[in-house]
Amino acid sequence: MHGKKQVSNRIYISVVIGSLVITLLVAGIFYRHNKRLEKTVKATARTQTAITDLIPVPAQPMVIDYNKLENKGDTKALLQQRKDRYGIDTGLDFIIQSDERLKVGGTTLSMQKIMDQIRLKHGDILEKKLDLAGMDAAAPDHDQSEIFGIYVVRPGDNIWNIHFNFLKDYFNHKNIAVSPMADEPNKRGLSSGIGKLLKFSETMIHIYNIEKNRIDIDLDRIQPLNKLVVYNMTQIFALLGQIDYTDVNHIQFDGETIWIPADQ
């Protein structure tokens, strides 16, 4: 009996030792596996980081928030600098570049898309340079961006007065006082020079419907805070640069073509 008990104890000890050995072996296998997995994850992360570092991250377009125009800061200072450059103050709310965005209320608008719609309206062909990967090329340099003046329609506005105020603001910065009646017909019922200029320059401005996200054809129907008056600054200032205000009443306009007196 004593011999059987010793054999039984040895078997029990062997089983325990064997179990411990198996447990250690399994733990070692799992440990090595986890180490390999950890190294693989780290290597993958390094590779992804390296790839990310090689891919240029496009700069986010500047967003000009109409709702925050009164807030002081770098954006307000920049917008004022742009106005000063063009000699404009109250005639426009701000001057914006085609690679920037505009937020009015809860709607954010891409000036590039507005510009595309303006081009389509005039029958221009839209061209976008694509890189070899089929993605849009990098945003153009600021010096190459098109420039727009934006006026947000207020209650009581009409397109004639909006544009007349813009012209008065422009001439005011040239120390030329424009009479509030300068756009009215003369005693013979004929359009004044300013009136002709306003009528012609309507071809250079566009009304953008924020709600419908499109260029509006009807210039007479403008809803407050739902419509933008968009000026192509290059075209407008190319025209205004030719105007001698002392000779403005000699401007001729036939409904399509305008004749500006040449400098003497």
Short mmCIF file of C-alpha atoms in Angstrom, two decimals:
data_model
loop_
_atom_site.label_atom_id
_atom_site.label_comp_id
_atom_site.label_asym_id
_atom_site.label_seq_id
_atom_site.Cartn_x
_atom_site.Cartn_y
_atom_site.Cartn_z
CA MET A 1 0.00 0.00 0.00
CA HIS A 2 2.81 2.34 0.88
CA GLY A 3 4.48 1.68 -2.50
CA LYS A 4 1.25 2.43 -4.38
CA LYS A 5 0.86 5.70 -2.51
CA GLN A 6 4.39 6.79 -3.48
CA VAL A 7 3.72 5.96 -7.14
CA SER A 8 0.48 7.93 -6.98
CA ASN A 9 2.28 10.95 -5.49
CA ARG A 10 4.97 10.83 -8.16
CA ILE A 11 2.33 10.71 -10.89
CA TYR A 12 0.53 13.65 -9.31
CA ILE A 13 3.77 15.67 -9.06
CA SER A 14 4.63 14.79 -12.68
CA VAL A 15 1.22 15.94 -13.87
CA VAL A 16 1.56 19.20 -11.96
CA ILE A 17 5.05 19.81 -13.29
CA GLY A 18 3.92 18.93 -16.81
CA SER A 19 1.00 21.33 -16.54
CA LEU A 20 3.33 24.08 -15.38
CA VAL A 21 5.74 23.39 -18.24
CA ILE A 22 2.89 23.48 -20.80
CA THR A 23 1.53 26.67 -19.26
CA LEU A 24 4.95 28.30 -19.47
CA LEU A 25 5.40 27.16 -23.05
CA VAL A 26 2.00 28.53 -24.07
CA ALA A 27 2.67 31.80 -22.25
CA GLY A 28 6.03 32.08 -24.01
CA ILE A 29 4.43 31.48 -27.40
CA PHE A 30 1.79 34.15 -26.75
CA TYR A 31 4.43 36.57 -25.46
CA ARG A 32 6.58 36.15 -28.60
CA HIS A 33 3.48 36.46 -30.79
CA ASN A 34 2.42 39.67 -29.07
CA LYS A 35 5.91 41.11 -29.39
CA ARG A 36 5.95 40.34 -33.13
CA LEU A 37 2.47 41.88 -33.49
CA GLU A 38 3.57 44.97 -31.59
CA LYS A 39 6.63 45.39 -33.83
CA THR A 40 4.45 44.96 -36.93
CA VAL A 41 1.99 47.61 -35.73
CA LYS A 42 4.81 50.05 -34.96
CA ALA A 43 6.44 49.43 -38.34
CA THR A 44 3.12 49.98 -40.11
CA ALA A 45 2.54 53.20 -38.15
CA ARG A 46 6.02 54.45 -39.11
CA THR A 47 5.36 53.63 -42.75
CA GLN A 48 2.01 55.41 -42.72
CA THR A 49 3.60 58.44 -41.04
CA ALA A 50 6.34 58.51 -43.65
CA ILE A 51 3.76 58.33 -46.45
CA THR A 52 1.70 61.09 -44.84
CA ASP A 53 4.79 63.27 -44.55
CA LEU A 54 5.40 62.88 -48.28
CA ILE A 55 1.85 63.90 -49.24
CA PRO A 56 1.38 67.69 -49.09
CA VAL A 57 -1.66 68.71 -47.07
CA PRO A 58 -3.56 71.39 -49.00
CA ALA A 59 -4.07 74.64 -47.13
CA GLN A 60 -7.64 75.21 -46.03
CA PRO A 61 -9.25 78.13 -47.89
CA MET A 62 -9.83 81.26 -45.87
CA VAL A 63 -13.45 81.67 -44.74
CA ILE A 64 -14.74 85.24 -44.44
CA ASP A 65 -17.71 85.26 -42.06
CA TYR A 66 -20.14 88.10 -42.78
CA ASN A 67 -21.75 87.48 -39.39
CA LYS A 68 -18.49 88.41 -37.65
CA LEU A 69 -17.32 91.36 -39.74
CA GLU A 70 -17.58 93.72 -36.77
CA ASN A 71 -15.27 91.57 -34.63
CA LYS A 72 -11.78 92.91 -34.26
CA GLY A 73 -8.92 90.71 -35.39
CA ASP A 74 -6.50 89.85 -38.19
CA THR A 75 -9.30 89.09 -40.67
CA LYS A 76 -10.95 92.48 -40.19
CA ALA A 77 -7.59 94.22 -40.57
CA LEU A 78 -6.87 92.27 -43.78
CA LEU A 79 -10.27 93.12 -45.27
CA GLN A 80 -9.75 96.81 -44.48
CA GLN A 81 -6.34 96.73 -46.16
CA ARG A 82 -7.97 95.34 -49.29
CA LYS A 83 -10.60 98.10 -49.27
CA ASP A 84 -7.91 100.74 -48.78
CA ARG A 85 -6.01 99.37 -51.74
CA TYR A 86 -9.01 99.92 -54.02
CA GLY A 87 -10.14 103.15 -52.41
CA ILE A 88 -13.45 101.70 -51.24
CA ASP A 89 -15.16 101.98 -47.87
CA THR A 90 -18.95 101.73 -47.46
CA GLY A 91 -19.67 100.84 -51.09
CA LEU A 92 -18.69 97.21 -50.46
CA ASP A 93 -18.85 94.91 -47.47
CA PHE A 94 -15.55 93.25 -48.33
CA ILE A 95 -13.19 92.27 -51.11
CA ILE A 96 -12.62 88.56 -51.53
CA GLN A 97 -10.40 86.33 -53.65
CA SER A 98 -11.62 83.49 -55.83
CA ASP A 99 -9.75 80.89 -53.74
CA GLU A 100 -11.56 81.93 -50.55
CA ARG A 101 -14.96 81.16 -49.06
CA LEU A 102 -17.75 83.35 -47.78
CA LYS A 103 -20.16 82.59 -44.95
CA VAL A 104 -23.50 84.40 -44.75
CA GLY A 105 -25.88 83.20 -42.03
CA GLY A 106 -25.49 79.43 -41.91
CA THR A 107 -24.39 79.08 -45.55
CA THR A 108 -20.76 78.86 -46.65
CA LEU A 109 -20.13 79.70 -50.30
CA SER A 110 -17.16 78.89 -52.50
CA MET A 111 -16.09 81.94 -54.49
CA GLN A 112 -14.52 79.60 -57.04
CA LYS A 113 -17.92 78.02 -57.71
CA ILE A 114 -19.56 81.43 -57.99
CA MET A 115 -16.83 82.45 -60.43
CA ASP A 116 -17.45 79.29 -62.46
CA GLN A 117 -21.15 80.13 -62.71
CA ILE A 118 -20.33 83.66 -63.86
CA ARG A 119 -18.06 82.27 -66.56
CA LEU A 120 -20.72 79.83 -67.71
CA LYS A 121 -23.24 82.66 -67.89
CA HIS A 122 -20.90 84.46 -70.27
CA GLY A 123 -20.27 81.30 -72.29
CA ASP A 124 -16.67 80.91 -71.19
CA ILE A 125 -15.06 77.47 -71.20
CA LEU A 126 -14.13 76.24 -67.76
CA GLU A 127 -10.72 74.66 -67.52
CA LYS A 128 -9.27 73.00 -64.45
CA LYS A 129 -5.71 71.76 -64.36
CA LEU A 130 -5.46 68.25 -62.98
CA ASP A 131 -2.38 66.54 -61.67
CA LEU A 132 -1.39 63.02 -62.72
CA ALA A 133 -3.36 61.53 -59.85
CA GLY A 134 -6.54 63.11 -61.18
CA MET A 135 -6.88 65.52 -58.26
CA ASP A 136 -7.32 69.27 -58.46
CA ALA A 137 -4.04 71.07 -58.76
CA ALA A 138 -2.86 73.20 -55.88
CA ALA A 139 -4.75 76.41 -55.27
CA PRO A 140 -3.44 79.33 -57.35
CA ASP A 141 -1.13 81.88 -55.86
CA HIS A 142 -2.96 84.86 -54.34
CA ASP A 143 -1.48 87.12 -56.99
CA GLN A 144 -3.18 84.97 -59.65
CA SER A 145 -6.57 84.80 -57.93
CA GLU A 146 -9.45 86.79 -59.30
CA ILE A 147 -10.75 89.54 -57.05
CA PHE A 148 -14.40 90.23 -56.28
CA GLY A 149 -16.17 92.96 -54.36
CA ILE A 150 -19.15 91.74 -52.32
CA TYR A 151 -22.14 93.70 -51.08
CA VAL A 152 -24.76 91.87 -48.99
CA VAL A 153 -28.25 93.16 -49.77
CA ARG A 154 -30.05 94.87 -46.87
CA PRO A 155 -33.73 95.70 -46.34
CA GLY A 156 -34.80 98.63 -48.54
CA ASP A 157 -31.93 98.20 -51.03
CA ASN A 158 -32.31 98.30 -54.80
CA ILE A 159 -29.68 97.52 -57.38
CA TRP A 160 -29.49 101.09 -58.75
CA ASN A 161 -28.81 102.67 -55.35
CA ILE A 162 -26.35 99.94 -54.38
CA HIS A 163 -24.30 100.62 -57.47
CA PHE A 164 -24.66 104.41 -57.21
CA ASN A 165 -23.38 104.32 -53.62
CA PHE A 166 -20.44 102.24 -54.81
CA LEU A 167 -19.57 104.90 -57.42
CA LYS A 168 -19.96 107.76 -54.92
CA ASP A 169 -17.70 105.92 -52.49
CA TYR A 170 -15.09 105.40 -55.24
CA PHE A 171 -15.09 109.06 -56.30
CA ASN A 172 -15.13 110.24 -52.69
CA HIS A 173 -11.73 108.58 -52.18
CA LYS A 174 -10.52 110.66 -55.11
CA ASN A 175 -11.77 113.79 -53.32
CA ILE A 176 -14.61 114.19 -55.84
CA ALA A 177 -18.00 114.91 -54.30
CA VAL A 178 -20.79 113.33 -56.34
CA SER A 179 -24.19 114.97 -56.02
CA PRO A 180 -26.98 112.70 -54.69
CA MET A 181 -28.90 113.68 -57.86
CA ALA A 182 -26.05 112.97 -60.26
CA ASP A 183 -27.73 109.81 -61.52
CA GLU A 184 -31.01 111.56 -62.36
CA PRO A 185 -31.97 112.63 -65.94
CA ASN A 186 -31.26 116.24 -66.92
CA LYS A 187 -33.91 118.89 -67.59
CA ARG A 188 -34.47 117.52 -71.09
CA GLY A 189 -35.12 114.04 -69.69
CA LEU A 190 -31.84 112.63 -70.96
CA SER A 191 -29.69 110.33 -68.83
CA SER A 192 -26.80 111.93 -67.03
CA GLY A 193 -23.25 110.71 -67.54
CA ILE A 194 -23.38 108.92 -64.19
CA GLY A 195 -26.70 107.35 -65.16
CA LYS A 196 -25.19 106.01 -68.39
CA LEU A 197 -22.19 104.72 -66.48
CA LEU A 198 -24.46 102.95 -63.99
CA LYS A 199 -26.54 101.38 -66.75
CA PHE A 200 -23.50 100.09 -68.60
CA SER A 201 -21.76 98.80 -65.50
CA GLU A 202 -24.77 96.59 -64.74
CA THR A 203 -23.18 94.22 -67.26
CA MET A 204 -20.18 93.89 -64.92
CA ILE A 205 -22.05 92.98 -61.76
CA HIS A 206 -23.91 89.82 -60.82
CA ILE A 207 -26.62 88.97 -58.32
CA TYR A 208 -26.04 85.72 -56.46
CA ASN A 209 -28.98 83.93 -54.84
CA ILE A 210 -27.69 82.34 -51.63
CA GLU A 211 -30.78 80.22 -51.02
CA LYS A 212 -30.88 78.79 -54.55
CA ASN A 213 -27.08 78.71 -54.87
CA ARG A 214 -27.03 80.27 -58.33
CA ILE A 215 -26.56 83.48 -60.29
CA ASP A 216 -29.85 85.39 -60.62
CA ILE A 217 -30.85 86.92 -63.94
CA ASP A 218 -33.39 89.39 -62.56
CA LEU A 219 -31.44 92.35 -61.16
CA ASP A 220 -34.57 94.03 -59.86
CA ARG A 221 -35.59 91.32 -57.40
CA ILE A 222 -33.11 91.31 -54.54
CA GLN A 223 -34.00 89.92 -51.11
CA PRO A 224 -32.21 91.14 -47.96
CA LEU A 225 -29.48 88.81 -46.64
CA ASN A 226 -30.41 86.29 -49.36
CA LYS A 227 -28.73 88.04 -52.28
CA LEU A 228 -25.18 89.16 -52.93
CA VAL A 229 -24.10 91.81 -55.39
CA VAL A 230 -20.83 90.55 -56.89
CA TYR A 231 -18.45 92.99 -58.58
CA ASN A 232 -15.61 91.85 -60.81
CA MET A 233 -13.03 94.27 -59.43
CA THR A 234 -10.66 93.94 -62.40
CA GLN A 235 -13.35 94.87 -64.93
CA ILE A 236 -14.96 97.59 -62.82
CA PHE A 237 -11.68 99.37 -62.07
CA ALA A 238 -10.47 99.05 -65.66
CA LEU A 239 -13.61 101.03 -66.59
CA LEU A 240 -13.45 103.55 -63.73
CA GLY A 241 -9.78 104.18 -64.37
CA GLN A 242 -10.73 105.73 -67.72
CA ILE A 243 -13.28 108.16 -66.27
CA ASP A 244 -12.50 111.87 -65.98
CA TYR A 245 -15.30 113.00 -63.69
CA THR A 246 -15.12 116.59 -64.96
CA ASP A 247 -16.06 115.24 -68.40
CA VAL A 248 -18.44 112.50 -67.24
CA ASN A 249 -21.51 114.01 -68.89
CA HIS A 250 -19.97 113.46 -72.32
CA ILE A 251 -20.17 109.69 -71.88
CA GLN A 252 -22.32 108.06 -74.54
CA PHE A 253 -24.17 104.77 -74.14
CA ASP A 254 -26.48 103.08 -76.66
CA GLY A 255 -27.65 100.18 -74.48
CA GLU A 256 -24.75 97.91 -75.41
CA THR A 257 -21.62 99.97 -76.04
CA ILE A 258 -20.23 102.84 -73.99
CA TRP A 259 -18.03 105.64 -75.32
CA ILE A 260 -15.81 107.43 -72.84
CA PRO A 261 -14.22 110.75 -73.90
CA ALA A 262 -10.49 110.35 -74.46
CA ASP A 263 -8.08 112.36 -72.34
CA GLN A 264 -7.20 115.64 -74.02
#
